[in-house]
Amino acid sequence: MPNNIIEVVSFSLAKGITEQDFMTANAQFETFLNAQSGLLYRSLAKQQNSTLYLDVIYWETLHDATRVQQAFYDSPECQNFIKYIDKDTVELTHNRVIAQTECNN
């Protein structure tokens, strides 16, 4: 069985923030994220006809996920990213992969 972890974060944008504003901050966050060891894959999505976003990040291990989560709070780029998110709507879970298929994209 793989030891990979899927981090799922759901959230809405902060009041007055446009998706275009958020995507600019997201580009800075991606730079931070891509420099982290243990990152396998990330996908950001928005639910149809909703204000809810889903950030899905695949990690090699739970240790990687929690280590980067701590680094997130210590990073100036990430602190800027947080300003665009309604903190009261954030839900974060870490989920152990129990089965997977290959992604060809």
XYZ file of C-alpha atoms in Angstrom:
105
model
C 0.000 0.000 0.000
C 1.225 3.495 -0.755
C 1.962 5.914 2.082
C 0.813 8.890 0.043
C -1.424 11.519 1.605
C -4.098 13.634 -0.045
C -4.579 17.010 1.603
C -7.997 18.476 0.831
C -8.697 22.095 1.714
C -12.075 23.682 1.025
C -12.629 27.420 1.349
C -14.341 30.514 -0.018
C -12.654 33.764 -0.940
C -12.609 36.666 1.494
C -15.254 39.326 1.054
C -14.438 41.714 -1.805
C -11.786 39.435 -3.366
C -12.201 38.568 -7.030
C -11.098 35.290 -8.535
C -8.575 37.233 -10.631
C -7.064 38.745 -7.447
C -6.945 35.308 -5.870
C -5.248 33.708 -8.882
C -2.445 36.290 -8.688
C -1.839 35.341 -5.044
C -2.168 31.679 -6.002
C 0.739 32.027 -8.449
C 2.969 33.160 -5.564
C 1.730 30.263 -3.434
C 2.518 27.815 -6.249
C 6.112 29.071 -6.318
C 6.393 28.281 -2.607
C 4.673 24.922 -2.991
C 6.746 23.768 -5.958
C 9.920 24.301 -3.904
C 8.746 21.865 -1.204
C 10.081 18.324 -1.057
C 7.438 15.622 -0.871
C 4.987 17.387 -3.189
C 3.584 14.999 -5.784
C 0.711 16.913 -7.379
C -1.674 19.800 -6.775
C -5.018 20.678 -8.285
C -7.138 23.754 -7.511
C -10.820 23.637 -8.421
C -13.990 25.651 -7.949
C -17.399 24.070 -7.557
C -19.884 24.859 -10.311
C -22.396 27.564 -9.314
C -20.766 27.992 -5.910
C -18.211 30.104 -4.085
C -16.451 27.003 -2.717
C -12.902 26.188 -3.837
C -11.103 22.871 -3.367
C -7.332 22.676 -3.099
C -6.196 19.061 -3.462
C -2.527 18.322 -2.817
C -0.870 14.919 -3.033
C 2.086 14.363 -0.689
C 4.565 11.510 -0.441
C 3.980 11.175 3.331
C 1.985 12.689 6.181
C 5.273 14.022 7.549
C 5.759 15.997 4.307
C 2.229 17.402 4.515
C 2.558 18.524 8.127
C 6.091 19.883 7.635
C 4.970 22.033 4.706
C 1.842 23.101 6.582
C 4.089 24.559 9.308
C 6.354 26.189 6.700
C 3.203 27.667 5.123
C 2.466 29.653 8.286
C 6.072 30.892 8.442
C 6.234 32.026 4.788
C 5.591 35.680 3.805
C 4.246 34.566 0.390
C 1.789 32.251 2.072
C 0.725 34.881 4.586
C -0.209 37.062 1.615
C -2.146 34.133 0.076
C -4.120 33.668 3.314
C -5.415 37.256 3.099
C -7.478 36.269 0.055
C -9.300 33.436 1.848
C -12.242 33.633 4.253
C -10.651 31.895 7.249
C -14.058 30.980 8.726
C -14.785 28.761 5.713
C -11.536 26.758 5.698
C -11.731 22.999 6.225
C -8.556 20.907 5.943
C -8.185 17.136 6.060
C -5.311 14.723 5.477
C -6.366 11.454 3.888
C -4.311 8.285 3.406
C -4.396 6.899 -0.132
C -5.704 3.329 -0.063
C -5.972 2.786 -3.838
C -4.881 4.732 -6.894
C -4.590 4.604 -10.669
C -2.047 6.315 -12.859
C -2.734 9.854 -14.038
C -1.779 10.288 -17.681
C -2.254 14.068 -17.890
